[in-house]
mmCIF file of C-alpha atoms in Angstrom:
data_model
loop_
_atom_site.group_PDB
_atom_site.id
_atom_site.type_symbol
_atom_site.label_atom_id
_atom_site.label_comp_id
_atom_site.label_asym_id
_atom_site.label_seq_id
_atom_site.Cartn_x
_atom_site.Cartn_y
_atom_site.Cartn_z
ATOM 1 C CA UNK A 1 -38.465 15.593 2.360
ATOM 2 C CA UNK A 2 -36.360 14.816 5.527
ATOM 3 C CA UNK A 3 -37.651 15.739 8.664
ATOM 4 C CA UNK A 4 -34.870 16.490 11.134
ATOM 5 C CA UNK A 5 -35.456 14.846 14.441
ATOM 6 C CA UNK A 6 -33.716 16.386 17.376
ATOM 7 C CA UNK A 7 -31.395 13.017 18.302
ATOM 8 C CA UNK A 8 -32.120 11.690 22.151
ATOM 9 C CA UNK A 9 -29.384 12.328 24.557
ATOM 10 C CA UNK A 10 -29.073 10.997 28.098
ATOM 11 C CA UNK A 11 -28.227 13.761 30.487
ATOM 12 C CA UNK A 12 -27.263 14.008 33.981
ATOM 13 C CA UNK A 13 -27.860 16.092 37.030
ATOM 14 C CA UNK A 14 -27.422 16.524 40.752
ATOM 15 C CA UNK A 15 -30.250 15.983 42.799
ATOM 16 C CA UNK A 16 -29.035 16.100 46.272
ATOM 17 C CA UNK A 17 -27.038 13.506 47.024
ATOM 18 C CA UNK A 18 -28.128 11.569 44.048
ATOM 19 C CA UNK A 19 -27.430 11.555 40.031
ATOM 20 C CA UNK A 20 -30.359 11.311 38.000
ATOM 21 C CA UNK A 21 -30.609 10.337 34.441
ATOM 22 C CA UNK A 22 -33.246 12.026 32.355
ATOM 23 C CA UNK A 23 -33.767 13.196 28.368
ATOM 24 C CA UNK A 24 -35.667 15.602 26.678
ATOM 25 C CA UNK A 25 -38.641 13.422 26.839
ATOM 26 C CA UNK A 26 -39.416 14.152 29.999
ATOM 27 C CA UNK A 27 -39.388 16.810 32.670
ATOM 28 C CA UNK A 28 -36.143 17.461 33.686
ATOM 29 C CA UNK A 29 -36.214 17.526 37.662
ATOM 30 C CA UNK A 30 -36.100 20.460 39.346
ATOM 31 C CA UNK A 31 -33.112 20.997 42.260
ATOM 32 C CA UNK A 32 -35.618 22.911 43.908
ATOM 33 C CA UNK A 33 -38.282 20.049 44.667
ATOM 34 C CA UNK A 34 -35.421 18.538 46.623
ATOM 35 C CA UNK A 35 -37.353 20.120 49.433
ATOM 36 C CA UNK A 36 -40.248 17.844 48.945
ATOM 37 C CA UNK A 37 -37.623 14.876 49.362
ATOM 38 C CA UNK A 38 -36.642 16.914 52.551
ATOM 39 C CA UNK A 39 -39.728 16.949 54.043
ATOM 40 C CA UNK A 40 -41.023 13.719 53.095
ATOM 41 C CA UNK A 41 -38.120 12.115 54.723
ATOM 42 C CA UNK A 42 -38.868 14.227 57.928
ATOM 43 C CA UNK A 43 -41.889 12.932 57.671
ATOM 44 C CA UNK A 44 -40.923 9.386 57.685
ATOM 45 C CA UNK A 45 -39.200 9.458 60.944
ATOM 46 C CA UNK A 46 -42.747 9.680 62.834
ATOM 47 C CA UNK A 47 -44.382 7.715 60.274
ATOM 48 C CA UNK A 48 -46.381 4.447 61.049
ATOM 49 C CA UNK A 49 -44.648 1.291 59.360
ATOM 50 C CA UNK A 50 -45.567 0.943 55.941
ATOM 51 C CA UNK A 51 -44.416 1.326 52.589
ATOM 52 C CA UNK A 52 -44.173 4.999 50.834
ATOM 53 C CA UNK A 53 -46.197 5.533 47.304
ATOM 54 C CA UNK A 54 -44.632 8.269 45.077
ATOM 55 C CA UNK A 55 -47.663 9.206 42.450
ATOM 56 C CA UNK A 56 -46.519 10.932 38.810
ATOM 57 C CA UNK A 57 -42.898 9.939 40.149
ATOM 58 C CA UNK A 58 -41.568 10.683 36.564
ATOM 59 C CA UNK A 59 -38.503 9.651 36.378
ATOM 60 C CA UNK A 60 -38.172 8.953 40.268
ATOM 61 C CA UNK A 61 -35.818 11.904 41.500
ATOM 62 C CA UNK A 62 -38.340 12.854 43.969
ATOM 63 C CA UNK A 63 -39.019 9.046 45.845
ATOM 64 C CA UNK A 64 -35.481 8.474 45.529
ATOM 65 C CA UNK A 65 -34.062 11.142 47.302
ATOM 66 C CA UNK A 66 -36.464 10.759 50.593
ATOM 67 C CA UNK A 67 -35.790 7.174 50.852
ATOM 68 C CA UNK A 68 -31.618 7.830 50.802
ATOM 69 C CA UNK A 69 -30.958 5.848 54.331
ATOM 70 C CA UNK A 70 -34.435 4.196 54.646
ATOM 71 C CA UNK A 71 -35.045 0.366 54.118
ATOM 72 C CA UNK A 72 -38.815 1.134 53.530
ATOM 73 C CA UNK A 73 -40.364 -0.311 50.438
ATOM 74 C CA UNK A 74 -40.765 2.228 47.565
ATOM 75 C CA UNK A 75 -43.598 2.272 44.666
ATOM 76 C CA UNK A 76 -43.129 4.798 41.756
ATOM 77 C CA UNK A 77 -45.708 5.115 39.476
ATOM 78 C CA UNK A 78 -45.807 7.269 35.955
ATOM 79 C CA UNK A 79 -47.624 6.509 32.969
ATOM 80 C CA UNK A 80 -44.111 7.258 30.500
ATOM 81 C CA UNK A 81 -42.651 4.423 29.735
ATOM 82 C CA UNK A 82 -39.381 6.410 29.132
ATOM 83 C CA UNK A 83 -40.094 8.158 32.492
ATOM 84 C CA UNK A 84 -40.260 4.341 34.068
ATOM 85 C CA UNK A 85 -36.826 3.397 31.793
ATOM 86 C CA UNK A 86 -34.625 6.447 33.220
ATOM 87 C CA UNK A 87 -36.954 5.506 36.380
ATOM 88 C CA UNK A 88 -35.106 2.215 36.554
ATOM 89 C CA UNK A 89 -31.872 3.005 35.809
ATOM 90 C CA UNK A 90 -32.260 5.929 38.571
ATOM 91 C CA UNK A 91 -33.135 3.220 40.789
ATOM 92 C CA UNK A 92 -29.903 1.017 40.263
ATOM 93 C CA UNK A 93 -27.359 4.392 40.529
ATOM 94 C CA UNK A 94 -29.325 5.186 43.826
ATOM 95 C CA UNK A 95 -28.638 1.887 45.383
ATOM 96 C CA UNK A 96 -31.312 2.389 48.097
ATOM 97 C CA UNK A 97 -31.268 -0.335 51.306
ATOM 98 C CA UNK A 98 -35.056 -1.042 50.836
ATOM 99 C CA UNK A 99 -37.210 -2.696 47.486
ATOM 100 C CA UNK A 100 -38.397 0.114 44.475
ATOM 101 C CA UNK A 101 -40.956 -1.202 42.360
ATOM 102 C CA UNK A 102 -42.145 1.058 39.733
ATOM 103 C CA UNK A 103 -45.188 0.897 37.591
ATOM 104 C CA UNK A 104 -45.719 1.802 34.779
ATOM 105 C CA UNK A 105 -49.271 2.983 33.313
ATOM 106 C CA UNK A 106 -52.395 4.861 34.814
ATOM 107 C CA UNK A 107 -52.176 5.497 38.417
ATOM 108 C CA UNK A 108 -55.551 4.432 38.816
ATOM 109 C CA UNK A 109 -55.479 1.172 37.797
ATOM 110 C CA UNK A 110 -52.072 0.222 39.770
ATOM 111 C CA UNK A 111 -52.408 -0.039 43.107
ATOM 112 C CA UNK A 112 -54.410 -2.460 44.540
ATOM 113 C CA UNK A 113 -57.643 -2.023 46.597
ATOM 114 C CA UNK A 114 -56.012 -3.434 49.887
ATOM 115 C CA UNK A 115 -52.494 -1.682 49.303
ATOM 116 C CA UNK A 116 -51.699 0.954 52.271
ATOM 117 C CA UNK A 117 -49.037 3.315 52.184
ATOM 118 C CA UNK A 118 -47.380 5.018 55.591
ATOM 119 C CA UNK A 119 -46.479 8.142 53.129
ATOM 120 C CA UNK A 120 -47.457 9.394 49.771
ATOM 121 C CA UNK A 121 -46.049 11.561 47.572
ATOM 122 C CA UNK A 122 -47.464 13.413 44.270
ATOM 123 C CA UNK A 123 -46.156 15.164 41.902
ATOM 124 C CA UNK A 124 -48.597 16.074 39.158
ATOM 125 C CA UNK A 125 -48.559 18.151 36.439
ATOM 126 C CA UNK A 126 -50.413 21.541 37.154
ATOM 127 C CA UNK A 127 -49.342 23.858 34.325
ATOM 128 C CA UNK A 128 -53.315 24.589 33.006
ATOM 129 C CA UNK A 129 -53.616 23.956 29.200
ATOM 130 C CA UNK A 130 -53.915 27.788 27.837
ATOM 131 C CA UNK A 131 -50.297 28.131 29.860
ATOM 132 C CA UNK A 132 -48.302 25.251 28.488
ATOM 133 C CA UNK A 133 -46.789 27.260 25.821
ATOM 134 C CA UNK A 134 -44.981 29.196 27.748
ATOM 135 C CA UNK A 135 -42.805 26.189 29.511
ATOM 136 C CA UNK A 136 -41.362 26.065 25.753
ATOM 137 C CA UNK A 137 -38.549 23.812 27.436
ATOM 138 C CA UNK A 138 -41.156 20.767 28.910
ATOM 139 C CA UNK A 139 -43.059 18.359 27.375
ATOM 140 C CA UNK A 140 -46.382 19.428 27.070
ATOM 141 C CA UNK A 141 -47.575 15.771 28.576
ATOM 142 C CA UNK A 142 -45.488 16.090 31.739
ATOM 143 C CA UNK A 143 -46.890 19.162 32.456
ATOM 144 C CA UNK A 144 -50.178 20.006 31.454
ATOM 145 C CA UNK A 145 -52.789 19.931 33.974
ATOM 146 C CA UNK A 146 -55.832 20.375 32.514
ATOM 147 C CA UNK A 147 -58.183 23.570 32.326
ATOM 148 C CA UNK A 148 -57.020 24.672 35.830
ATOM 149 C CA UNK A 149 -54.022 22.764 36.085
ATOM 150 C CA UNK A 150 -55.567 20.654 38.573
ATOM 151 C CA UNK A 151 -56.877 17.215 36.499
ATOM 152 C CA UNK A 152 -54.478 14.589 37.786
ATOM 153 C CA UNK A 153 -54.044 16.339 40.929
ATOM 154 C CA UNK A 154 -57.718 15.640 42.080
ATOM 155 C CA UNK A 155 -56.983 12.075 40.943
ATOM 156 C CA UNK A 156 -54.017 12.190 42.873
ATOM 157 C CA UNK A 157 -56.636 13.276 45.880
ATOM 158 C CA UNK A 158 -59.054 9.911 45.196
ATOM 159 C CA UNK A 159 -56.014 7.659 45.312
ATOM 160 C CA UNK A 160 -54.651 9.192 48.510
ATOM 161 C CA UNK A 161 -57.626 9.253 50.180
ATOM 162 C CA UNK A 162 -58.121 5.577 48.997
ATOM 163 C CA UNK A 163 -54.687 4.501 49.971
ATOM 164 C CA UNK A 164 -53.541 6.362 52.462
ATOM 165 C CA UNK A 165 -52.648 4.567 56.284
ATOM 166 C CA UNK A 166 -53.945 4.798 59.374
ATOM 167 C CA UNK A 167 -51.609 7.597 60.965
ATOM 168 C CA UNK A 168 -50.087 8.696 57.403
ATOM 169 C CA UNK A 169 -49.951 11.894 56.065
ATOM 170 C CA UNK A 170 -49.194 13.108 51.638
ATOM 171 C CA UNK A 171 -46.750 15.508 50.595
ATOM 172 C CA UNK A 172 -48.703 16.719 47.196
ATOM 173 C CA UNK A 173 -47.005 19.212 44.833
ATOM 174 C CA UNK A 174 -48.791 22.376 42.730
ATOM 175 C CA UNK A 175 -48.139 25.476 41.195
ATOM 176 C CA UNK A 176 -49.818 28.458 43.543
ATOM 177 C CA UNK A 177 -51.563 29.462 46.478
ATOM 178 C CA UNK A 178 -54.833 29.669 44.241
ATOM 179 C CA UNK A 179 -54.753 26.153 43.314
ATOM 180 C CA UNK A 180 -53.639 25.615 47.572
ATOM 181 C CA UNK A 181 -57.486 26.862 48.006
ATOM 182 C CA UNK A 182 -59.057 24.925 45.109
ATOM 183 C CA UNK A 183 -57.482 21.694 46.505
ATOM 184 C CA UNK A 184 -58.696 22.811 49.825
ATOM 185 C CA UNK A 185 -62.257 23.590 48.451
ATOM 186 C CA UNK A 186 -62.436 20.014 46.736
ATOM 187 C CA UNK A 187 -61.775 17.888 50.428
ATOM 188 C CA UNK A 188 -64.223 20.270 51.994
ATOM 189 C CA UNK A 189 -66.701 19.040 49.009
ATOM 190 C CA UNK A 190 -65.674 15.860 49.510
ATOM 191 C CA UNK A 191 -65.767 14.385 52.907
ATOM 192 C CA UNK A 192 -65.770 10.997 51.864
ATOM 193 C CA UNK A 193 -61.873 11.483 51.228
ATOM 194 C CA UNK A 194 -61.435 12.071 54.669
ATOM 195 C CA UNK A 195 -57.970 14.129 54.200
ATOM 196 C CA UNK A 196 -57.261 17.430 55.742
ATOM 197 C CA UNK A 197 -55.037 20.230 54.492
ATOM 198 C CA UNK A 198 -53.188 21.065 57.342
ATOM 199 C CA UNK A 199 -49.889 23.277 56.140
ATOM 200 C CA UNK A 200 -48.321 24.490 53.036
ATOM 201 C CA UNK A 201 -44.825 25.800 51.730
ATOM 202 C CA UNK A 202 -44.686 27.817 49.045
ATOM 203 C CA UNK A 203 -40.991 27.919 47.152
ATOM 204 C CA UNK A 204 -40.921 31.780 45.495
ATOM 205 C CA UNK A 205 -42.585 31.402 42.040
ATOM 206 C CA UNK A 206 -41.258 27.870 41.509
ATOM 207 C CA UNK A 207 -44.148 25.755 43.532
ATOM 208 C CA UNK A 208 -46.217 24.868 46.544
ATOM 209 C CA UNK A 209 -46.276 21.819 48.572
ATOM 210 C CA UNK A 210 -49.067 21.041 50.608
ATOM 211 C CA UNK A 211 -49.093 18.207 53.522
ATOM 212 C CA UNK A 212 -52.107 16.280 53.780
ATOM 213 C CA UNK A 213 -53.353 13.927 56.955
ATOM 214 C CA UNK A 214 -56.503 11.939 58.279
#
């Protein structure tokens, strides 16, 4: 018996002011998360020097787009290996003025203990399990975010409270206003992180993003 295999194809879209490569593979980027760019890159212009860290960067629309005009070193950092291919070549069509180097593999095991970042940026899935079915479109691994949608986001909250400079602040990315309180329950629980949720901007039915500083 032949199984048919839906055939890979390498498609296009307008992100801004860039074009970003993706497939079927992985999440297609969403225009509307072009106002995380947007703010991040607002953010930047009062930002201590330092490099800026974009967490679950898939395939690196997000990064990319805030550092259009900046010379600032850029770190991307999925665990797809196609996300990191389409990643690359995302990299070469943007032609940024400053170094991208993306890794590839868990985020918590790729950045260094010393490394400090002047911004971060995170993107994680949050889609709970018992909902993924109904983002029939998506790749259940890009989205799912555990039993409350919030699993790699509160590793995304250890690595930015880790990693995060002196003066720095994280743009962090999530489904809802409920899981705006959860996130704001968990640095309340945990001190020791030393971040504070200090505004959030919710986009219709689409997302939320929430800025983070010291």
């Amino acid at each position: 018996m032949t199984l048919d295999v839906e055939p890979v194809r390498t498609e296009l879209i307008e992100f801004g002011s860039l074009s970003i490569q993706y497939d079927q593979r992985v999440l297609r980027p969403r225009r509307w998360t072009t106002a995380q760019s947007a703010w991040a890159s607002a953010l930047l212009r009062t930002a201590p020097a330092g490099p800026v860290l974009e967490l679950c960067a898939g395939v690196g629309h997000i990064g990319l787009l805030t550092m259009v005009g900046q010379d600032r070193p850029l770190v991307l950092v999925d665990s797809s290996e196609v996300a990191c291919d389409h990643a690359a070549a995302n990299v070469e069509r943007a032609n940024l003025p400053g170094p991208v180097d993306i890794r590839c593999g868990l985020m918590d095991g790729l950045i260094a203990d010393e490394e400090r970042f002047a911004l971060i940026i995170a993107d994680p899935p949050w889609v709970p399990s018992a909902d993924t079915g109904e983002h029939v479109d998506d790749p259940v691994h890009a989205i799912d975010g555990g039993a409350d949608g919030l699993d790699l986001a509160r590793t995304c909250l250890e690595l930015i409270g880790r990693h995060l400079g002196d003066g720095g602040s994280a743009l962090l990315q999530l489904g809802g206003l409920d899981q705006v309180a959860a996130v704001s329950d968990h640095l309340t629980d945990h001190p020791e992180l030393d971040l504070r949720l200090v505004e959030h901007r919710a986009y219709d039915d689409r997302g939320v993003l929430v800025l983070l500083v010291r």
